[in-house]
Coordinates of C-alpha atoms in Angstrom, one line a residue:
M119 CA 115.1 -19.4 123.3
S120 CA 118.2 -20.0 121.4
F121 CA 118.2 -21.4 117.7
D122 CA 122.0 -21.4 117.0
K123 CA 121.7 -24.6 116.2
I124 CA 119.3 -26.6 114.9
D125 CA 118.8 -30.6 115.9
L126 CA 118.1 -32.4 113.0
F127 CA 119.4 -35.2 114.0
D128 CA 119.9 -37.6 117.2
A129 CA 123.6 -38.7 116.8
S130 CA 122.4 -41.3 120.0
K131 CA 119.0 -42.3 118.8
G132 CA 120.0 -42.7 115.6
K133 CA 116.9 -40.6 114.1
R134 CA 116.5 -37.8 111.8
G135 CA 114.2 -34.7 113.8
T136 CA 110.3 -34.2 113.8
S137 CA 109.2 -33.3 110.9
L138 CA 107.6 -29.8 110.3
S139 CA 105.4 -28.2 112.4
K140 CA 101.9 -26.8 113.1
L141 CA 103.8 -23.8 113.2
L142 CA 105.1 -23.8 109.4
N143 CA 102.1 -25.3 108.5
G144 CA 100.1 -22.5 109.0
I145 CA 102.1 -20.0 106.8
N146 CA 100.4 -19.1 103.5
G147 CA 101.1 -16.0 102.7
P148 CA 102.8 -12.7 104.5
Q149 CA 99.5 -12.3 106.2
D150 CA 100.1 -15.3 108.8
L151 CA 102.9 -13.3 110.0
K152 CA 101.1 -10.2 111.4
H153 CA 99.9 -11.7 114.4
L154 CA 102.6 -14.2 115.6
S155 CA 104.6 -12.8 118.8
V156 CA 108.4 -12.4 118.9
L157 CA 108.5 -15.9 120.2
Q158 CA 106.2 -17.4 117.4
L159 CA 108.7 -16.3 114.9
E160 CA 111.9 -17.0 116.9
K161 CA 110.6 -20.1 116.6
L162 CA 109.4 -20.3 113.0
A163 CA 112.5 -19.2 111.7
G164 CA 113.8 -22.6 113.2
E165 CA 111.2 -24.8 111.9
I166 CA 112.0 -22.7 108.2
R167 CA 115.9 -23.3 108.9
E168 CA 114.9 -27.0 109.3
L169 CA 113.0 -27.0 105.5
L170 CA 115.9 -25.1 104.3
I171 CA 118.3 -28.4 105.0
H172 CA 116.4 -30.9 104.0
T173 CA 115.6 -29.4 101.2
V174 CA 118.3 -28.2 100.3
A175 CA 119.8 -31.7 101.5
N176 CA 117.6 -33.8 98.8
N177 CA 117.8 -31.1 95.2
G178 CA 121.0 -29.0 95.7
G179 CA 120.7 -25.6 95.7
H180 CA 122.3 -22.5 98.2
L181 CA 122.1 -23.0 101.2
A182 CA 124.3 -21.2 103.4
P183 CA 123.2 -17.4 101.9
N184 CA 119.4 -18.8 102.7
L185 CA 120.5 -19.6 106.1
G186 CA 122.0 -15.9 107.0
V187 CA 118.0 -14.1 106.0
V188 CA 115.6 -16.6 107.9
E189 CA 115.2 -14.1 111.1
L190 CA 115.8 -10.5 108.3
T191 CA 113.0 -12.4 105.8
L192 CA 110.7 -12.9 108.4
A193 CA 110.8 -9.4 109.8
L194 CA 111.0 -7.8 106.1
H195 CA 107.0 -10.0 105.8
K196 CA 105.3 -8.8 109.3
M197 CA 106.7 -5.3 109.4
F198 CA 105.8 -4.5 105.3
D199 CA 102.7 -6.0 102.5
S200 CA 104.4 -7.4 99.5
P201 CA 103.6 -7.8 96.8
R202 CA 102.3 -4.2 97.4
D203 CA 105.7 -3.0 99.0
K204 CA 108.1 -4.2 96.8
F205 CA 111.3 -6.5 97.8
I206 CA 114.5 -6.5 95.2
W207 CA 116.6 -9.4 96.5
D208 CA 120.4 -9.8 95.6
V209 CA 121.4 -12.3 94.5
G210 CA 118.5 -13.5 94.1
H211 CA 119.5 -16.4 95.5
Q212 CA 119.4 -15.3 99.4
A213 CA 115.8 -15.6 98.2
Y214 CA 114.5 -19.1 99.4
V215 CA 112.9 -18.4 103.2
H216 CA 111.0 -15.2 100.7
K217 CA 109.3 -18.3 98.2
I218 CA 108.6 -19.5 102.0
L219 CA 106.7 -17.5 103.7
T220 CA 105.2 -16.6 100.0
G221 CA 102.7 -19.1 99.4
R222 CA 105.5 -21.7 98.1
R223 CA 105.9 -23.4 101.0
E224 CA 104.1 -26.2 100.3
T225 CA 105.5 -26.5 97.1
F226 CA 108.9 -25.8 98.1
S227 CA 110.5 -29.4 97.8
T228 CA 110.5 -29.2 94.1
L229 CA 112.8 -26.9 94.3
R230 CA 115.2 -26.5 90.5
T231 CA 113.5 -28.8 89.6
S232 CA 111.9 -29.6 86.5
G233 CA 108.8 -27.7 86.5
G234 CA 109.5 -26.6 90.1
I235 CA 109.9 -23.7 91.4
C236 CA 113.1 -21.6 90.5
G237 CA 116.4 -21.0 93.1
F238 CA 115.9 -17.2 91.9
P239 CA 113.1 -14.6 91.7
K240 CA 111.2 -15.0 88.8
R241 CA 108.2 -12.6 87.9
S242 CA 106.2 -15.3 86.5
E243 CA 105.9 -17.2 89.3
S244 CA 104.7 -15.4 91.8
Q245 CA 103.8 -11.9 92.2
H246 CA 105.7 -11.2 95.2
D247 CA 108.6 -12.1 93.6
A248 CA 108.8 -8.1 92.2
F249 CA 112.2 -8.4 90.5
G250 CA 114.5 -11.3 88.6
S251 CA 117.9 -10.9 90.1
G252 CA 120.1 -14.6 89.2
H253 CA 123.4 -11.9 88.7
S254 CA 125.0 -9.5 91.5
S255 CA 124.4 -6.0 91.6
T256 CA 121.4 -4.5 90.0
S257 CA 118.6 -4.8 93.1
I258 CA 119.7 -0.3 94.0
S259 CA 119.0 0.5 90.4
A260 CA 116.3 -1.9 89.5
A261 CA 114.1 -0.6 93.7
L262 CA 115.3 2.8 92.9
G263 CA 113.3 2.1 89.1
I264 CA 110.7 0.8 90.6
A265 CA 110.4 3.8 93.4
L266 CA 110.0 6.5 90.7
A267 CA 107.6 5.1 89.0
R268 CA 105.7 4.9 92.1
D269 CA 106.4 8.3 92.7
M270 CA 104.9 9.6 89.1
S271 CA 101.8 7.9 89.1
G272 CA 101.0 8.7 92.4
A273 CA 100.8 4.4 94.0
K274 CA 101.9 4.0 97.8
G275 CA 104.0 1.5 99.1
N276 CA 107.7 0.8 100.7
V277 CA 110.7 -0.2 97.9
V278 CA 113.0 -2.9 99.9
A279 CA 116.5 -3.3 98.4
I280 CA 118.3 -6.7 100.5
I281 CA 121.7 -6.4 98.8
G282 CA 124.4 -9.0 100.2
D283 CA 126.7 -11.9 99.7
G284 CA 129.3 -9.7 98.5
S285 CA 126.9 -7.9 95.6
L286 CA 128.1 -4.8 97.0
T287 CA 132.0 -4.9 95.9
G288 CA 129.6 -4.6 92.3
G289 CA 130.4 -1.6 90.7
Q290 CA 126.6 -1.4 89.3
A291 CA 125.7 -0.6 93.0
Y292 CA 127.1 2.0 93.5
E293 CA 125.8 3.5 90.9
A294 CA 123.2 3.3 92.2
L295 CA 123.8 4.6 95.1
N296 CA 124.7 7.5 94.1
H297 CA 122.3 8.4 92.1
A298 CA 119.6 7.4 94.7
G299 CA 121.0 10.3 97.0
H300 CA 121.2 12.6 94.5
L301 CA 117.0 12.4 94.1
A302 CA 116.8 11.8 98.1
I303 CA 113.6 9.7 97.2
N304 CA 112.4 7.1 99.6
L305 CA 113.6 4.0 99.1
T306 CA 115.0 1.2 101.6
V307 CA 118.3 -0.5 101.2
I308 CA 119.3 -3.1 103.4
L309 CA 123.1 -4.7 103.6
N310 CA 123.3 -8.1 104.0
D311 CA 126.7 -8.2 105.9
N312 CA 127.5 -12.3 106.3
E313 CA 131.2 -11.3 106.7
M314 CA 131.1 -10.7 110.3
S315 CA 134.2 -8.4 110.1
I316 CA 133.3 -5.9 112.8
A317 CA 134.4 -7.2 116.4
K318 CA 131.6 -7.1 119.5
N319 CA 132.1 -4.4 120.8
V320 CA 132.0 -2.1 117.5
G321 CA 128.8 -3.8 117.4
A322 CA 127.6 -2.9 120.8
M323 CA 128.1 1.0 120.4
S324 CA 126.9 0.6 116.5
E325 CA 123.4 -0.6 118.5
Y326 CA 123.1 2.3 120.5
L327 CA 123.8 4.7 117.4
A328 CA 121.3 2.9 115.8
K329 CA 119.1 3.1 118.9
M330 CA 119.7 6.5 119.2
R331 CA 119.0 7.4 115.7
T332 CA 116.4 5.8 115.2
A333 CA 114.3 6.6 118.0
P334 CA 111.5 9.8 116.8
T335 CA 113.4 12.7 118.8
Y336 CA 116.5 12.6 117.4
S337 CA 115.7 14.3 114.3
K338 CA 113.6 17.0 115.9
V339 CA 116.0 17.7 118.5
K340 CA 119.3 18.5 116.0
H341 CA 116.4 20.5 114.4
D342 CA 116.0 23.0 117.8
I343 CA 118.7 23.1 118.8
E344 CA 119.7 24.3 114.8
Y345 CA 116.8 26.7 115.4
L346 CA 117.7 28.1 118.8
L347 CA 120.9 28.9 118.0
R348 CA 120.3 30.2 114.4
R349 CA 118.2 33.2 116.7
I350 CA 120.7 34.2 118.8
P351 CA 121.7 37.5 117.6
A352 CA 124.4 39.1 115.5
I353 CA 126.5 35.6 116.4
G354 CA 123.5 33.0 116.0
D355 CA 124.1 31.7 112.2
S356 CA 127.9 31.3 112.7
V357 CA 127.7 29.8 115.7
A358 CA 125.2 27.1 114.2
N359 CA 127.2 26.7 111.3
T360 CA 129.9 25.6 114.0
A361 CA 128.3 23.2 115.3
E362 CA 127.6 21.9 112.0
R363 CA 131.1 21.3 111.7
V364 CA 131.7 19.6 115.1
K365 CA 128.2 17.7 114.7
D366 CA 130.2 16.3 110.7
S367 CA 133.1 15.9 112.3
L368 CA 131.6 13.9 115.9
K369 CA 129.6 11.6 113.1
Y370 CA 132.8 11.6 111.1
L371 CA 134.8 9.6 114.2
L372 CA 131.3 7.8 116.2
V373 CA 129.2 6.7 113.0
P374 CA 130.4 4.4 110.6
G375 CA 128.6 4.3 107.7
M376 CA 129.5 7.7 106.9
L377 CA 130.1 6.6 102.8
F378 CA 126.3 6.4 102.6
E379 CA 125.5 9.2 104.6
E380 CA 128.0 11.8 102.0
L381 CA 126.3 9.8 99.0
G382 CA 122.6 10.7 100.7
F383 CA 121.2 8.0 103.0
T384 CA 120.4 8.1 106.3
Y385 CA 122.8 5.3 107.7
F386 CA 121.5 3.0 110.6
G387 CA 123.9 0.0 111.6
P388 CA 125.2 -2.5 112.0
I389 CA 122.5 -4.2 113.6
D390 CA 122.4 -7.7 114.4
G391 CA 120.9 -9.7 111.6
H392 CA 119.2 -12.3 113.9
N393 CA 118.4 -9.6 116.6
I394 CA 114.3 -10.2 115.4
P395 CA 113.4 -8.0 118.1
L396 CA 115.7 -5.3 116.7
L397 CA 115.3 -6.0 113.6
L398 CA 111.5 -5.2 113.7
D399 CA 112.0 -2.0 116.0
V400 CA 114.0 -0.9 113.3
L401 CA 112.2 -1.5 110.6
D402 CA 109.1 -0.2 111.8
K403 CA 110.4 3.4 112.5
T404 CA 112.8 3.1 109.8
K405 CA 109.2 3.9 107.8
S406 CA 108.9 7.5 108.4
V407 CA 112.3 8.8 107.9
K408 CA 112.0 11.1 104.3
G409 CA 114.4 10.0 102.0
P410 CA 116.8 7.1 100.8
V411 CA 118.2 4.5 104.5
L412 CA 120.4 2.2 104.1
I413 CA 120.5 -0.4 107.2
H414 CA 123.7 -2.5 108.1
L415 CA 123.0 -5.5 109.4
L416 CA 125.6 -8.6 110.7
T417 CA 124.4 -11.8 110.0
Q418 CA 125.8 -15.1 110.2
K419 CA 126.2 -16.8 106.6
G420 CA 125.0 -20.4 107.5
K421 CA 123.7 -20.1 110.4
G422 CA 121.7 -22.5 111.9
Y423 CA 123.4 -25.6 110.9
A424 CA 126.8 -26.3 112.3
P425 CA 128.5 -27.9 108.6
A426 CA 127.3 -24.5 106.9
E427 CA 128.9 -22.6 110.2
R428 CA 132.2 -24.4 109.9
N429 CA 132.5 -24.0 105.4
A430 CA 131.0 -21.4 104.2
D431 CA 132.2 -21.8 101.5
K432 CA 131.7 -25.5 100.5
F433 CA 127.6 -24.7 101.1
H434 CA 127.0 -21.4 99.2
G435 CA 125.9 -23.5 96.6
V436 CA 125.9 -26.8 97.4
G437 CA 124.7 -30.5 95.9
P438 CA 122.7 -33.0 97.7
F439 CA 124.7 -34.1 101.2
C440 CA 124.4 -36.1 103.6
I441 CA 122.7 -33.8 106.8
E442 CA 124.5 -35.9 109.1
T443 CA 127.6 -34.9 108.2
G444 CA 127.6 -32.9 106.2
E445 CA 129.5 -34.5 103.5
I446 CA 128.8 -34.3 99.5
Q447 CA 127.3 -36.7 97.7
K448 CA 130.1 -38.1 95.4
N449 CA 129.5 -38.1 91.3
A450 CA 129.7 -41.6 90.3
T451 CA 132.2 -40.7 88.1
S452 CA 135.7 -40.9 88.7
A453 CA 137.0 -38.3 86.2
P454 CA 137.5 -34.7 87.6
S455 CA 135.4 -32.0 86.8
Y456 CA 137.3 -29.5 84.5
T457 CA 137.0 -27.0 87.5
Q458 CA 140.0 -29.1 88.8
V459 CA 141.7 -30.6 85.3
F460 CA 141.9 -26.2 84.3
G461 CA 143.1 -24.7 88.3
D462 CA 145.3 -27.8 87.7
T463 CA 147.1 -27.0 84.9
I464 CA 147.4 -22.9 85.5
V465 CA 149.2 -24.2 88.6
K466 CA 151.7 -26.4 86.3
L467 CA 152.4 -23.7 83.7
A468 CA 153.0 -20.6 85.8
E469 CA 155.2 -22.7 87.5
Q470 CA 156.8 -23.0 84.0
N471 CA 156.0 -18.7 82.9
P472 CA 156.8 -16.7 85.4
D473 CA 154.7 -14.2 83.5
I474 CA 150.9 -16.3 83.8
V475 CA 148.7 -14.9 86.7
A476 CA 145.4 -15.3 87.6
I477 CA 142.2 -13.3 88.0
T478 CA 138.6 -13.9 89.1
A479 CA 135.6 -11.7 90.2
A480 CA 134.8 -13.2 93.7
M481 CA 134.4 -16.7 92.7
P482 CA 138.4 -18.4 93.2
D483 CA 136.6 -21.8 94.4
G484 CA 134.3 -22.0 91.8
T485 CA 136.5 -21.4 88.6
G486 CA 139.0 -23.7 90.9
L487 CA 141.8 -21.1 91.3
K488 CA 142.1 -21.7 94.8
K489 CA 145.5 -24.0 93.9
F490 CA 146.4 -20.8 92.0
A491 CA 145.9 -18.8 95.1
A492 CA 148.4 -20.7 97.6
T493 CA 150.1 -21.7 95.3
F494 CA 151.0 -18.0 93.5
P495 CA 149.3 -15.1 96.6
K496 CA 151.6 -12.1 94.4
R497 CA 150.2 -13.6 91.4
F498 CA 146.0 -14.2 92.2
F499 CA 144.5 -11.6 92.2
D500 CA 140.1 -11.5 93.0
V501 CA 138.6 -8.4 92.3
G502 CA 135.1 -9.2 93.6
I503 CA 131.9 -9.2 91.7
A504 CA 133.4 -7.0 88.8
E505 CA 133.8 -8.3 85.8
Q506 CA 134.1 -5.1 84.0
H507 CA 137.3 -4.1 86.5
A508 CA 138.6 -8.1 86.1
I509 CA 138.6 -7.9 82.3
T510 CA 139.8 -4.0 82.0
L511 CA 143.0 -4.6 84.6
A512 CA 143.9 -8.2 83.0
A513 CA 144.2 -5.7 79.7
G514 CA 145.9 -3.9 81.5
M515 CA 148.9 -6.4 83.1
A516 CA 149.1 -7.7 78.5
T517 CA 150.3 -4.5 78.0
Q518 CA 153.3 -5.0 80.0
G519 CA 154.4 -8.1 79.1
K520 CA 152.2 -10.4 81.5
R521 CA 150.3 -13.6 80.3
P522 CA 146.5 -12.9 82.4
V523 CA 144.0 -15.7 83.1
V524 CA 140.7 -14.8 83.6
A525 CA 138.9 -17.2 84.7
I526 CA 135.3 -16.2 85.0
Y527 CA 131.5 -18.8 84.7
S528 CA 130.6 -18.1 81.0
T529 CA 127.0 -16.7 82.3
F530 CA 129.1 -14.0 83.7
I531 CA 131.1 -12.7 80.8
Q532 CA 128.0 -11.0 80.0
R533 CA 128.5 -8.4 82.3
A534 CA 131.8 -6.7 80.8
Y535 CA 131.5 -7.2 77.3
D536 CA 132.0 -3.5 76.0
Q537 CA 135.4 -4.3 77.7
I538 CA 136.7 -8.2 76.1
L539 CA 135.6 -5.7 73.0
H540 CA 137.5 -2.5 73.6
D541 CA 140.0 -3.0 76.3
V542 CA 141.3 -6.5 75.2
C543 CA 140.2 -7.0 71.4
L544 CA 140.8 -3.8 69.9
Q545 CA 144.0 -3.8 71.2
N546 CA 144.8 -7.1 70.1
L547 CA 146.5 -8.1 74.2
P548 CA 146.6 -12.1 74.8
V549 CA 144.0 -12.7 77.1
I550 CA 142.9 -15.0 77.7
F551 CA 139.4 -16.0 79.1
M552 CA 138.4 -19.4 80.7
L553 CA 134.5 -19.6 80.5
D554 CA 133.7 -22.0 82.7
R555 CA 130.0 -23.6 83.4
A556 CA 129.8 -23.0 79.4
G557 CA 126.5 -24.6 78.4
I558 CA 123.8 -25.7 79.7
V559 CA 124.7 -26.2 83.5
G560 CA 121.5 -28.0 84.8
E561 CA 119.0 -27.0 87.9
D562 CA 120.4 -23.2 87.8
G563 CA 118.4 -22.4 85.2
P564 CA 118.1 -19.3 82.9
T565 CA 119.8 -16.8 84.8
H566 CA 122.7 -19.4 84.4
H567 CA 123.4 -21.2 81.8
G568 CA 126.6 -20.3 79.6
V569 CA 124.4 -20.7 76.0
F570 CA 125.3 -17.4 74.6
D571 CA 129.2 -16.7 74.7
Y572 CA 129.8 -18.2 71.2
S573 CA 127.5 -15.6 69.7
L574 CA 128.6 -13.3 71.9
L575 CA 132.0 -13.5 71.5
R576 CA 132.5 -14.3 67.7
H577 CA 132.0 -11.6 66.0
I578 CA 134.7 -9.7 68.6
P579 CA 138.1 -9.0 65.5
N580 CA 141.6 -10.5 67.1
M581 CA 139.3 -13.3 69.3
V582 CA 140.3 -16.9 69.0
I583 CA 137.8 -19.4 70.7
M584 CA 138.5 -22.8 71.1
T585 CA 136.3 -25.6 73.3
P586 CA 137.5 -28.7 74.0
K587 CA 135.9 -32.2 74.1
D588 CA 137.8 -33.7 77.0
E589 CA 139.0 -33.3 80.2
D590 CA 143.2 -33.7 78.6
E591 CA 142.2 -31.3 75.7
L592 CA 141.6 -28.6 77.8
R593 CA 145.1 -28.8 79.1
H594 CA 146.1 -28.5 75.6
M595 CA 143.8 -25.4 75.1
L596 CA 145.4 -23.7 77.7
Y597 CA 148.9 -24.5 77.2
T598 CA 148.1 -23.4 73.5
A599 CA 146.6 -19.7 74.9
T600 CA 149.5 -19.3 76.3
E601 CA 151.3 -19.3 73.4
L602 CA 149.2 -17.2 71.2
N603 CA 149.8 -14.0 71.0
A604 CA 146.0 -13.1 70.6
P605 CA 143.2 -12.8 72.4
V606 CA 142.1 -16.3 73.6
A607 CA 138.7 -17.8 74.9
I608 CA 138.7 -21.2 76.0
R609 CA 135.0 -22.3 76.9
Y610 CA 134.0 -25.8 78.9
P611 CA 131.0 -27.5 80.7
R612 CA 130.4 -27.5 84.1
G613 CA 130.8 -31.2 85.7
N614 CA 133.7 -34.1 85.5
G615 CA 135.1 -34.8 82.0
V616 CA 134.6 -38.2 79.8
G617 CA 137.5 -40.0 82.8
V618 CA 140.2 -39.5 79.6
K619 CA 143.8 -40.3 80.9
L620 CA 145.9 -36.8 80.8
Q621 CA 148.4 -36.6 78.9
D622 CA 151.8 -36.3 80.9
C623 CA 153.2 -33.0 78.3
F624 CA 151.3 -30.1 76.8
T625 CA 150.6 -30.0 73.1
K626 CA 150.5 -27.2 71.2
L627 CA 147.1 -27.0 69.3
E628 CA 146.6 -25.5 65.5
T629 CA 145.1 -22.5 64.9
G630 CA 141.4 -23.2 63.7
K631 CA 142.1 -27.1 63.3
A632 CA 139.8 -29.2 63.4
E633 CA 139.6 -32.9 64.5
Q634 CA 138.4 -36.1 62.9
L635 CA 137.0 -38.3 65.2
I636 CA 135.2 -41.0 62.9
S637 CA 134.9 -41.4 58.9
G638 CA 131.6 -41.5 57.0
K639 CA 130.7 -41.1 53.4
D640 CA 126.7 -40.2 54.1
V641 CA 127.3 -37.1 56.5
V642 CA 129.4 -35.3 59.2
L643 CA 128.4 -34.8 62.3
L644 CA 130.3 -31.2 63.4
A645 CA 130.6 -30.5 66.6
T646 CA 131.6 -28.7 69.3
G647 CA 132.7 -29.5 73.1
A648 CA 130.7 -30.8 75.4
M649 CA 128.4 -32.0 72.5
V650 CA 131.6 -34.5 70.6
E651 CA 131.1 -37.6 72.7
P652 CA 126.9 -37.7 71.9
C653 CA 127.5 -37.0 68.5
K654 CA 130.4 -40.1 69.1
S655 CA 127.6 -42.2 70.2
A656 CA 125.1 -40.8 67.8
A657 CA 127.5 -42.2 64.7
A658 CA 126.7 -45.3 66.2
I659 CA 123.0 -45.3 66.2
L660 CA 123.1 -43.4 62.6
A661 CA 125.2 -47.1 61.8
G662 CA 122.8 -49.2 62.8
K663 CA 120.3 -47.6 60.3
E664 CA 122.9 -48.0 57.7
I665 CA 123.9 -44.5 57.8
S666 CA 127.5 -43.5 57.8
A667 CA 128.3 -40.5 59.6
S668 CA 131.5 -39.1 59.9
V669 CA 132.2 -37.5 64.0
I670 CA 134.7 -33.7 63.5
N671 CA 135.9 -32.8 66.5
A672 CA 135.6 -28.5 65.4
R673 CA 138.0 -27.8 68.5
Y674 CA 137.2 -23.9 67.4
I675 CA 134.8 -22.4 67.0
K676 CA 137.0 -19.3 65.3
P677 CA 139.0 -19.2 63.4
L678 CA 136.9 -22.2 61.7
D679 CA 139.0 -24.9 59.9
E680 CA 137.6 -23.9 56.7
Q681 CA 139.4 -26.6 54.7
T682 CA 138.4 -29.0 56.7
I683 CA 134.9 -28.2 56.2
R684 CA 135.3 -27.2 52.3
Q685 CA 137.0 -30.9 51.7
L686 CA 133.6 -32.3 54.1
A687 CA 131.3 -31.0 52.3
R688 CA 132.3 -31.6 48.7
D689 CA 132.4 -35.3 50.4
T690 CA 129.7 -36.0 51.5
G691 CA 127.1 -32.5 50.6
I692 CA 125.5 -32.7 54.0
I693 CA 126.8 -31.6 56.9
V694 CA 125.1 -31.1 60.2
T695 CA 126.4 -28.9 63.3
V696 CA 126.2 -29.4 66.5
E697 CA 126.7 -26.9 69.3
D698 CA 125.0 -26.5 72.9
N699 CA 125.2 -22.8 72.3
V700 CA 121.8 -20.7 71.4
L701 CA 121.3 -20.9 67.4
A702 CA 121.7 -17.5 66.5
G703 CA 125.2 -16.7 65.8
G704 CA 126.7 -19.7 67.0
F705 CA 128.8 -22.1 65.6
G706 CA 125.7 -23.2 63.0
S707 CA 126.0 -19.2 62.2
A708 CA 129.9 -19.5 61.5
V709 CA 129.7 -22.6 59.1
L710 CA 126.6 -21.2 57.0
E711 CA 128.0 -18.0 56.6
Y712 CA 131.4 -19.7 55.4
I713 CA 129.8 -21.9 52.7
N714 CA 127.4 -18.9 52.3
S715 CA 130.6 -16.9 51.6
Q716 CA 132.7 -20.1 49.2
N717 CA 128.3 -20.4 46.5
L718 CA 128.6 -23.8 48.1
N719 CA 124.4 -23.0 47.7
W720 CA 124.4 -27.2 46.9
V721 CA 125.7 -28.4 50.5
K722 CA 123.3 -29.1 53.3
V723 CA 123.1 -27.6 56.3
L724 CA 121.5 -28.9 59.5
R725 CA 121.8 -26.8 62.5
L726 CA 121.4 -28.7 66.0
G727 CA 121.7 -26.2 69.3
L728 CA 119.3 -24.3 71.2
P729 CA 116.4 -22.0 70.0
D730 CA 115.6 -18.5 70.6
K731 CA 114.3 -18.6 74.0
F732 CA 115.4 -19.1 77.6
I733 CA 116.1 -21.8 78.7
E734 CA 115.0 -23.1 82.5
H735 CA 116.3 -25.2 85.0
G736 CA 115.8 -28.7 85.2
Q737 CA 119.4 -31.9 85.3
R738 CA 121.3 -31.0 82.6
G739 CA 120.5 -34.3 80.6
Q740 CA 116.5 -33.5 80.8
L741 CA 117.2 -29.9 79.5
L742 CA 120.0 -31.8 76.5
T743 CA 117.2 -34.2 75.9
Q744 CA 114.3 -31.7 75.2
H745 CA 115.9 -29.8 73.1
G746 CA 117.2 -33.1 70.9
L747 CA 121.2 -32.8 71.5
D748 CA 121.7 -35.9 73.2
D749 CA 122.7 -39.2 71.7
Q750 CA 119.3 -40.7 70.4
G751 CA 117.7 -36.7 69.7
I752 CA 121.1 -35.9 67.5
A753 CA 120.9 -38.9 65.5
T754 CA 117.3 -39.0 64.7
S755 CA 117.1 -35.1 63.7
V756 CA 120.1 -36.2 61.5
E757 CA 118.2 -38.9 60.0
T758 CA 115.2 -37.0 59.0
F759 CA 117.1 -34.5 57.5
I760 CA 119.3 -37.3 55.0
R761 CA 115.7 -38.7 54.1
Q762 CA 114.4 -35.5 53.1
F763 CA 117.3 -34.6 51.3
G764 CA 118.8 -38.1 50.4
A765 CA 122.7 -39.2 51.4
R766 CA 124.9 -38.6 48.4
K767 CA 125.8 -42.3 46.9

């Protein structure tokens, strides 16, 4: 029976496939897998793929990675006993099947929706989620910590780190591998290799070697031979040592995982990650191996859904789509996304400036650099999931006169704080950081909201921070950054722009200068980036209540436009700062610090932003409304504040 393709839609009959069968309906926890045969597990794999495809088609999410781990997840829960045995997923977006099998099947339709289940492992959501993992390359470190705690407390149970989807390109994974091998602790690491770069003939040889090495007689034979050789009078030790060297030489020739062997792991693989009988056999036999084990699986990203198999990158993280065609549902707006505008702009600037280079950490498509990579392949560098390396690489280039532009999601820049501070800003190097997905990002939730970057970067000397009010201003900010001899961070939101016309030429913006959009006499709304539009709408709402509000596009988080802030403070006496960053250490804090430094103690300041807590997942608009950062919420807060303190007449 083959489940390479799932007949979800019969085009000739014009109708979808059948609903969930009784087999998946009977899976309410891992214990329900224990009695299933291999044929039943294979049937269940097909049903799970159908559920994955239908759910992600409605809600969006990480489809291709999860389609590739269906058999692996079934085998893990068949052979191990969660939650006693711990599974740590890396990256956690591969854990959808794990969620389905651990009591969340009936609520899986709420995936990534407000109040529904999270798209990543979450300890507060289930006892089966041993460790939260929204960023990459952390699983082996966490698994090692759990295994050490297990041994120190005398507890039982297996600890399994499942690492894949590029996570092994992150340096932390190798630090943990090195430490685990040194400790020789009982720990299993499963490498989910979904690149499919090893040819079938190599895979066949590796499968044979893996079977040989999982055989219970293998270790015994090695031990017995060494014992017999060493008992030969006079020359026994010498012969045994020679044999050991020959054995090691053969291993280097025959065993593809010698890197892991040298780190202290017993290596098995590569193994077909979609072959359930083989997976069950290997997992069963490796349980008895002492010390750390690494099982190398070959899987196909997107397996079982033809559009995802053909274009795994497109379906890695995807919005709602049409199952029959694989077409992504388009946003109603015709405005280009901020990501697209950045991608087009850097290409245009690079045509004029040969020193511009672009760097990303495994996100050429997500950050908009695909066009740059195709146009300037020798000036484009994808370093893998290695943000720390990306920043210091850029710093090195900057010392030699290049203008590196590092495009990274806001949430991932947190991983390279020391490199930004020490390697870039301390040396005042002109590296440009393009922070995509800043602010509330929506359904991916607290692991991906970019709400800490102002606070993270604002206190670092030499750093310039800009945030555009619209997609055209983003273009001018990038151009301006290439003209500044300083580190610059430009942060912008996920999604489409506001629909303004893109100017033909670039304009250099005055450093530290804000822009007044609306004049008013009662209150000043000092808005940052994506908060400018709702502040403009809030001003209109306030005008209907006879409150006259100025709206200022801050443009710069650092340096502040101190002159404008001081003048407006004198004019109205009430300033409201609005940001989609946490309030602690953010833009509003910067304004308060300035007002305090100038002894403007009579000025009343209201800071609107995000609270000191992690923001859950949900639609971006819903989350902004919940936190009072939509136009009505802003207007209500401002009106209440003015009624309390009174506007100057």
